[in-house]
Tab-separated table of C-alpha atoms in Angstrom:
chain	number	residue	atom	x	y	z
A	1	LEU	CA	-0.008	0.001	0.002
A	2	ARG	CA	1.450	3.329	-0.997
A	3	THR	CA	0.155	6.676	0.181
A	4	THR	CA	0.807	9.840	-1.790
A	5	LEU	CA	0.441	13.177	-0.061
A	6	LEU	CA	-0.424	16.225	-2.168
A	7	PHE	CA	0.405	19.638	-0.702
A	8	LEU	CA	-1.883	22.249	-2.244
A	9	SER	CA	-1.975	25.984	-1.806
A	10	PRO	CA	-5.265	27.618	-0.610
A	11	LYS	CA	-5.716	28.912	-4.157
A	12	ASP	CA	-5.625	25.348	-5.532
A	13	LEU	CA	-8.251	24.212	-3.034
A	14	TYR	CA	-10.726	27.028	-3.743
A	15	THR	CA	-13.266	26.882	-6.537
A	16	ALA	CA	-16.200	29.239	-7.044
A	17	PRO	CA	-19.438	27.647	-5.705
A	18	ASP	CA	-21.308	28.446	-8.932
A	19	SER	CA	-18.547	27.208	-11.294
A	20	CYS	CA	-17.312	23.810	-12.529
A	21	GLU	CA	-13.693	24.955	-12.762
A	22	GLY	CA	-11.689	22.258	-11.002
A	23	ARG	CA	-14.876	20.355	-9.997
A	24	CYS	CA	-15.549	17.984	-12.952
A	25	GLU	CA	-17.000	14.622	-11.745
A	26	GLU	CA	-17.051	15.895	-8.185
A	27	PRO	CA	-19.466	13.735	-6.124
A	28	TYR	CA	-22.923	15.185	-5.536
A	29	GLY	CA	-23.104	17.426	-2.470
A	30	GLU	CA	-26.437	18.606	-1.149
A	31	GLU	CA	-24.942	21.898	-0.012
A	32	ASP	CA	-23.481	22.749	-3.476
A	33	GLU	CA	-25.160	25.575	-5.413
A	34	CYS	CA	-24.802	23.629	-8.686
A	35	HIS	CA	-23.153	20.419	-9.847
A	36	CYS	CA	-20.479	19.159	-12.266
A	37	ASN	CA	-20.874	15.401	-12.749
A	38	THR	CA	-22.617	13.728	-15.672
A	39	GLU	CA	-25.816	13.274	-13.647
A	40	CYS	CA	-26.302	17.062	-13.438
A	41	GLU	CA	-27.657	17.113	-17.006
A	42	ARG	CA	-30.332	14.588	-16.085
A	43	TYR	CA	-31.358	16.509	-12.950
A	44	ARG	CA	-30.949	19.945	-14.614
A	45	ASN	CA	-28.710	21.332	-11.866
A	46	CYS	CA	-25.394	21.811	-13.740
A	47	CYS	CA	-23.403	24.966	-13.241
A	48	GLU	CA	-23.627	27.347	-16.195
A	49	ASP	CA	-20.012	26.673	-17.228
A	50	TYR	CA	-20.376	22.875	-17.082
A	51	TYR	CA	-19.905	22.434	-20.831
A	52	ARG	CA	-16.867	24.717	-20.885
A	53	HIS	CA	-14.967	22.873	-18.171
A	54	CYS	CA	-16.431	19.347	-18.216
A	55	ARG	CA	-17.407	18.837	-21.817
A	56	PRO	CA	-18.142	15.276	-22.909
A	57	GLU	CA	-15.428	13.527	-24.922
A	58	GLY	CA	-15.434	14.718	-28.482
A	59	PHE	CA	-17.141	17.979	-27.661
A	60	SER	CA	-15.139	21.158	-28.247
A	61	SER	CA	-16.546	24.271	-26.659
A	62	SER	CA	-15.097	26.460	-29.380
A	63	ARG	CA	-15.565	24.292	-32.484
A	64	ASP	CA	-18.983	22.934	-31.453
A	65	ALA	CA	-20.430	26.046	-29.862
A	66	ILE	CA	-23.972	26.945	-31.017
A	67	THR	CA	-23.834	30.607	-32.005
A	68	ASP	CA	-26.743	33.013	-32.333
A	69	ASP	CA	-26.348	32.783	-36.118
A	70	ASP	CA	-26.579	28.981	-35.833
A	71	LEU	CA	-29.771	29.319	-33.821
A	72	LEU	CA	-31.291	31.676	-36.394
A	73	HIS	CA	-30.334	29.438	-39.312
A	74	VAL	CA	-31.526	26.126	-37.841
A	75	SER	CA	-34.726	27.754	-36.515
A	76	GLU	CA	-35.546	28.875	-40.060
A	77	GLN	CA	-34.842	25.310	-41.270
A	78	LEU	CA	-37.281	23.927	-38.692
A	79	TYR	CA	-39.888	26.503	-39.714
A	80	LYS	CA	-39.614	25.511	-43.371
A	81	ALA	CA	-39.731	21.811	-42.471
A	82	ASP	CA	-43.045	22.164	-40.587
A	83	HIS	CA	-45.071	20.365	-43.229
A	84	ASN	CA	-47.828	19.453	-40.760
A	85	LYS	CA	-48.653	23.042	-39.783
A	86	ALA	CA	-52.101	24.491	-40.320
A	87	ARG	CA	-52.881	26.157	-43.598
A	88	PRO	CA	-54.618	29.591	-43.480
A	89	SER	CA	-57.933	27.830	-44.265
A	90	ASP	CA	-57.488	25.376	-41.342
A	91	VAL	CA	-57.724	27.855	-38.487
A	92	ALA	CA	-59.705	31.083	-37.963
A	93	ILE	CA	-59.288	33.109	-34.761
A	94	ASN	CA	-61.149	36.113	-33.411
A	95	PRO	CA	-58.691	38.093	-31.205
A	96	GLN	CA	-61.154	40.913	-30.408
A	97	TYR	CA	-59.955	43.210	-27.599
A	98	ARG	CA	-56.259	44.215	-27.495
A	99	ALA	CA	-55.163	44.896	-23.910
A	100	SER	CA	-52.622	47.600	-23.024
A	101	PRO	CA	-49.667	46.637	-20.783
A	102	GLY	CA	-51.513	48.103	-17.811
A	103	GLU	CA	-54.630	46.023	-18.446
A	104	THR	CA	-53.182	42.482	-18.668
A	105	GLY	CA	-53.469	41.962	-14.905
A	106	ASP	CA	-57.074	43.145	-14.611
A	107	GLU	CA	-58.685	39.704	-14.906
A	108	GLU	CA	-61.486	41.329	-16.910
A	109	ASP	CA	-63.177	39.547	-19.829
A	110	ARG	CA	-63.196	42.126	-22.602
A	111	SER	CA	-63.878	39.683	-25.453
A	112	PRO	CA	-67.405	38.213	-25.481
A	113	GLN	CA	-66.700	35.661	-28.226
A	114	PRO	CA	-64.387	32.627	-28.129
A	115	LEU	CA	-60.870	33.018	-29.560
A	116	TYR	CA	-61.308	30.170	-32.040
A	117	LYS	CA	-63.969	30.657	-34.709
A	118	TYR	CA	-62.980	27.546	-36.629
A	119	VAL	CA	-60.371	24.743	-36.553
A	120	ASN	CA	-60.158	21.981	-39.140
A	121	GLU	CA	-60.099	19.020	-36.763
A	122	GLY	CA	-58.878	16.814	-39.619
A	123	LEU	CA	-55.431	18.096	-38.544
A	124	PHE	CA	-55.796	16.128	-35.328
A	125	SER	CA	-55.783	12.799	-37.177
A	126	LYS	CA	-52.190	13.369	-38.311
A	127	PRO	CA	-49.937	11.025	-36.291
A	128	THR	CA	-47.973	13.679	-34.428
A	129	TYR	CA	-51.166	15.607	-33.508
A	130	ALA	CA	-53.060	12.441	-32.447
A	131	SER	CA	-50.199	11.159	-30.291
A	132	PHE	CA	-49.682	14.642	-28.793
A	133	ILE	CA	-53.361	15.060	-27.834
A	134	LYS	CA	-53.321	11.734	-25.992
A	135	LEU	CA	-50.679	13.148	-23.613
A	136	LEU	CA	-52.661	16.228	-22.572
A	137	ASP	CA	-54.893	14.482	-20.025
A	138	ASN	CA	-52.055	12.659	-18.248
A	139	TYR	CA	-51.386	15.349	-15.648
A	140	GLU	CA	-52.553	16.591	-12.269
A	141	ARG	CA	-52.509	20.332	-12.918
A	142	ALA	CA	-52.112	21.464	-9.271
A	143	THR	CA	-48.468	21.797	-8.232
A	144	GLY	CA	-47.449	20.090	-5.002
A	145	ARG	CA	-49.308	16.879	-5.867
A	146	GLU	CA	-47.238	13.904	-6.959
A	147	GLU	CA	-47.820	12.748	-10.500
A	148	ASP	CA	-48.965	9.107	-10.878
A	149	VAL	CA	-47.494	7.897	-14.174
A	150	THR	CA	-49.147	4.746	-15.493
A	151	ALA	CA	-47.776	2.159	-17.917
A	152	GLU	CA	-50.242	3.406	-20.538
A	153	GLU	CA	-49.000	6.966	-20.110
A	154	LEU	CA	-45.382	5.787	-20.569
A	155	ARG	CA	-46.459	4.054	-23.805
A	156	GLU	CA	-48.112	7.294	-24.933
A	157	GLN	CA	-44.872	9.196	-24.299
A	158	ASP	CA	-42.840	6.669	-26.340
A	159	ASN	CA	-45.396	6.738	-29.165
A	160	PHE	CA	-45.307	10.546	-29.367
A	161	LEU	CA	-41.489	10.510	-29.523
A	162	LYS	CA	-41.581	7.801	-32.197
A	163	GLU	CA	-43.996	9.846	-34.339
A	164	VAL	CA	-42.182	13.175	-34.056
A	165	MET	CA	-38.844	11.476	-34.888
A	166	LYS	CA	-40.326	10.356	-38.233
A	167	THR	CA	-40.727	13.987	-39.308
A	168	GLU	CA	-38.225	15.865	-41.469
A	169	LEU	CA	-38.266	18.638	-38.889
A	170	MET	CA	-36.936	16.512	-36.011
A	171	LYS	CA	-34.505	14.733	-38.315
A	172	LYS	CA	-33.059	18.157	-39.234
A	173	LEU	CA	-32.774	19.056	-35.579
A	174	PHE	CA	-30.980	15.823	-34.751
A	175	ALA	CA	-28.610	16.271	-37.732
A	176	PHE	CA	-27.671	19.724	-36.463
A	177	LEU	CA	-27.103	18.564	-32.869
A	178	HIS	CA	-25.158	15.541	-34.115
A	179	LYS	CA	-22.922	17.793	-36.176
A	180	LYS	CA	-22.364	19.902	-33.044
A	181	ASN	CA	-21.310	16.753	-31.122
A	182	ARG	CA	-24.181	16.959	-28.652
A	183	TYR	CA	-25.389	13.414	-29.536
A	184	GLY	CA	-23.653	10.384	-31.021
A	185	SER	CA	-26.801	8.617	-32.150
A	186	GLU	CA	-30.508	9.140	-32.692
A	187	GLN	CA	-31.178	6.623	-29.924
A	188	GLU	CA	-29.184	8.768	-27.481
A	189	PHE	CA	-31.081	11.863	-28.629
A	190	VAL	CA	-34.516	10.223	-28.080
A	191	ALA	CA	-33.525	8.994	-24.645
A	192	ASP	CA	-32.532	12.520	-23.714
A	193	LEU	CA	-35.764	13.944	-25.150
A	194	LYS	CA	-37.736	11.596	-22.919
A	195	GLU	CA	-35.848	12.694	-19.811
A	196	MET	CA	-35.828	16.359	-20.811
A	197	TRP	CA	-39.568	16.565	-21.476
A	198	PHE	CA	-41.158	13.800	-19.371
A	199	GLY	CA	-38.726	13.429	-16.483
A	200	LEU	CA	-40.456	14.542	-13.272
A	201	TYR	CA	-39.233	17.288	-10.933
A	202	SER	CA	-40.664	19.312	-8.097
A	203	ARG	CA	-42.414	22.655	-8.246
A	204	GLY	CA	-43.827	22.477	-4.746
A	205	ASN	CA	-43.612	20.606	-1.409
A	206	GLY	CA	-40.754	18.426	-2.717
A	207	GLU	CA	-43.221	16.252	-4.672
A	208	GLN	CA	-42.419	14.900	-8.144
A	209	ASP	CA	-45.274	17.015	-9.473
A	210	SER	CA	-44.183	18.485	-12.802
A	211	SER	CA	-42.420	17.929	-16.088
A	212	GLY	CA	-41.345	20.098	-18.992
A	213	PHE	CA	-44.140	18.719	-21.133
A	214	GLU	CA	-46.794	19.333	-18.496
A	215	HIS	CA	-45.679	22.888	-17.834
A	216	VAL	CA	-45.174	24.053	-21.435
A	217	PHE	CA	-47.937	22.209	-23.285
A	218	SER	CA	-50.594	21.060	-20.818
A	219	GLY	CA	-50.418	23.792	-18.196
A	220	GLU	CA	-50.335	23.893	-14.417
A	221	VAL	CA	-51.913	25.843	-11.558
A	222	LYS	CA	-49.527	27.258	-8.973
A	223	LYS	CA	-50.515	29.559	-6.090
A	224	GLY	CA	-53.929	30.118	-7.650
A	225	LYS	CA	-52.650	31.154	-11.092
A	226	VAL	CA	-52.094	29.379	-14.419
A	227	SER	CA	-48.421	28.511	-14.988
A	228	GLY	CA	-47.091	27.502	-18.404
A	229	PHE	CA	-49.902	26.461	-20.839
A	230	HIS	CA	-48.449	27.691	-24.131
A	231	ASN	CA	-50.066	25.381	-26.668
A	232	TRP	CA	-52.785	26.387	-29.144
A	233	ILE	CA	-54.249	22.887	-29.522
A	234	ARG	CA	-54.655	22.510	-25.781
A	235	PHE	CA	-56.336	25.935	-25.640
A	236	TYR	CA	-58.721	25.156	-28.516
A	237	LEU	CA	-59.793	21.779	-27.060
A	238	LEU	CA	-60.467	23.249	-23.586
A	239	GLU	CA	-62.228	26.332	-25.024
A	240	LYS	CA	-64.496	24.016	-27.029
A	241	ARG	CA	-65.415	22.214	-23.778
A	242	GLY	CA	-66.107	25.502	-21.994
A	243	ALA	CA	-63.183	25.060	-19.559
A	244	VAL	CA	-61.212	28.066	-20.920
A	245	ASN	CA	-62.560	31.608	-21.285
A	246	TYR	CA	-60.598	33.940	-23.589
A	247	PHE	CA	-60.308	37.511	-22.183
A	248	SER	CA	-58.045	39.542	-24.502
A	249	HIS	CA	-54.686	39.655	-26.244
A	250	ASN	CA	-51.752	42.025	-25.774
A	251	PHE	CA	-49.614	40.950	-28.750
A	252	ASP	CA	-50.357	39.691	-32.243
A	253	GLY	CA	-47.510	38.556	-34.455
A	254	PRO	CA	-46.896	40.207	-37.818
A	255	TRP	CA	-47.313	37.114	-40.000
A	256	ASP	CA	-50.142	36.540	-42.466
A	257	THR	CA	-49.763	32.735	-42.330
A	258	TYR	CA	-49.212	30.059	-39.681
A	259	PRO	CA	-47.631	29.623	-37.299
A	260	ASP	CA	-48.480	33.019	-35.876
A	261	VAL	CA	-47.765	34.253	-32.338
A	262	LEU	CA	-50.384	35.572	-29.920
A	263	GLY	CA	-49.923	36.884	-26.383
A	264	LEU	CA	-53.239	36.351	-24.573
A	265	GLN	CA	-55.117	36.609	-21.299
A	266	PHE	CA	-57.573	33.900	-20.243
A	267	SER	CA	-59.216	32.049	-17.398
A	268	TRP	CA	-58.944	28.259	-16.956
A	269	ASP	CA	-61.700	27.036	-14.665
A	270	GLY	CA	-61.425	30.316	-12.789
A	271	PHE	CA	-57.618	30.400	-12.640
A	272	TYR	CA	-56.084	33.358	-14.500
A	273	LYS	CA	-53.239	33.597	-16.965
A	274	GLU	CA	-51.972	37.187	-17.281
A	275	VAL	CA	-49.831	36.764	-20.353
A	276	GLY	CA	-49.675	33.422	-22.136
A	277	ALA	CA	-47.741	33.438	-25.404
A	278	ALA	CA	-48.503	30.748	-27.949
A	279	PHE	CA	-47.646	29.752	-31.504
A	280	ILE	CA	-50.994	29.466	-33.329
A	281	GLY	CA	-51.302	26.827	-36.042
A	282	CYS	CA	-47.942	25.119	-35.786
A	283	SER	CA	-47.538	21.361	-35.580
A	284	PRO	CA	-46.657	19.758	-32.207
A	285	GLU	CA	-43.237	18.814	-33.584
A	286	PHE	CA	-42.393	22.450	-34.461
A	287	GLU	CA	-42.803	23.664	-30.864
A	288	PHE	CA	-41.257	20.482	-29.476
A	289	GLY	CA	-38.195	20.838	-31.726
A	290	LEU	CA	-37.747	24.593	-31.322
A	291	TYR	CA	-37.967	24.520	-27.523
A	292	THR	CA	-35.641	21.489	-27.403
A	293	LEU	CA	-33.092	23.427	-29.480
A	294	CYS	CA	-33.262	26.394	-27.072
A	295	PHE	CA	-32.946	24.200	-23.996
A	296	ILE	CA	-29.879	22.385	-25.327
A	297	ALA	CA	-28.232	25.481	-26.847
A	298	ARG	CA	-28.748	27.890	-23.947
A	299	PRO	CA	-29.254	25.843	-20.748
A	300	GLY	CA	-30.335	28.144	-17.917
A	301	ARG	CA	-30.143	31.254	-20.067
A	302	ALA	CA	-32.357	33.371	-22.295
């Protein structure tokens, strides 16, 4: 048995608590502000400079960086590849009252008519739409209540991922991320998508009560207010059932085709959403792909 003693200066021992410099593969510590081992990606608690200091083998922070120009270019590619989006004749909306910045918090219904005048529900028979819609009723919307994930719901998650990965849009996204050395195979990418979107985390009381998919697409209620809920299909289906009441909008995108962007105010079973931005008329895979790109390219940042 041989013992080696290392004598280090105080400078060598110190690392910033919010940095991975000198901390790569350091064991998990509950008291740490952020983490630097490979598990931190799964639990979404990596330090912001994790990729710079602890990049996976084959990943070069300079050569494989995703620049703002890259983001712009690949986003436009995804937009053009959204072959399942609504045509102008598929969706008709009635935005009615435009709220000023000072009115968005009023919780006042200034639009007597529903937001959606017409939606061609034939869209919903497309495989990515149909598999997406099946996921929407899988969640307990109140935060602080543990999610009970059934075997059927797990199959629905896998089926949705299988269908979106058949699309040109998601294949383009994978090709881009593969070129940037983020993923070595499509199988690895799909496994990460499942964890990224459907992996559970806590929004309240330490319970495993939320996921990226639930928050962004299905919507939650936290402290008496609507949280997340950014999907046009979800809104349309609930408005049709009378569970959502459209109040007003504060922003309407400049496009004359779909997808368009709307910033809106609404009530969901009496719970209020002050500003809920949504792409109107896009396919599920467009939002799924675009938000995935942002999450991977700019973790923890705007």
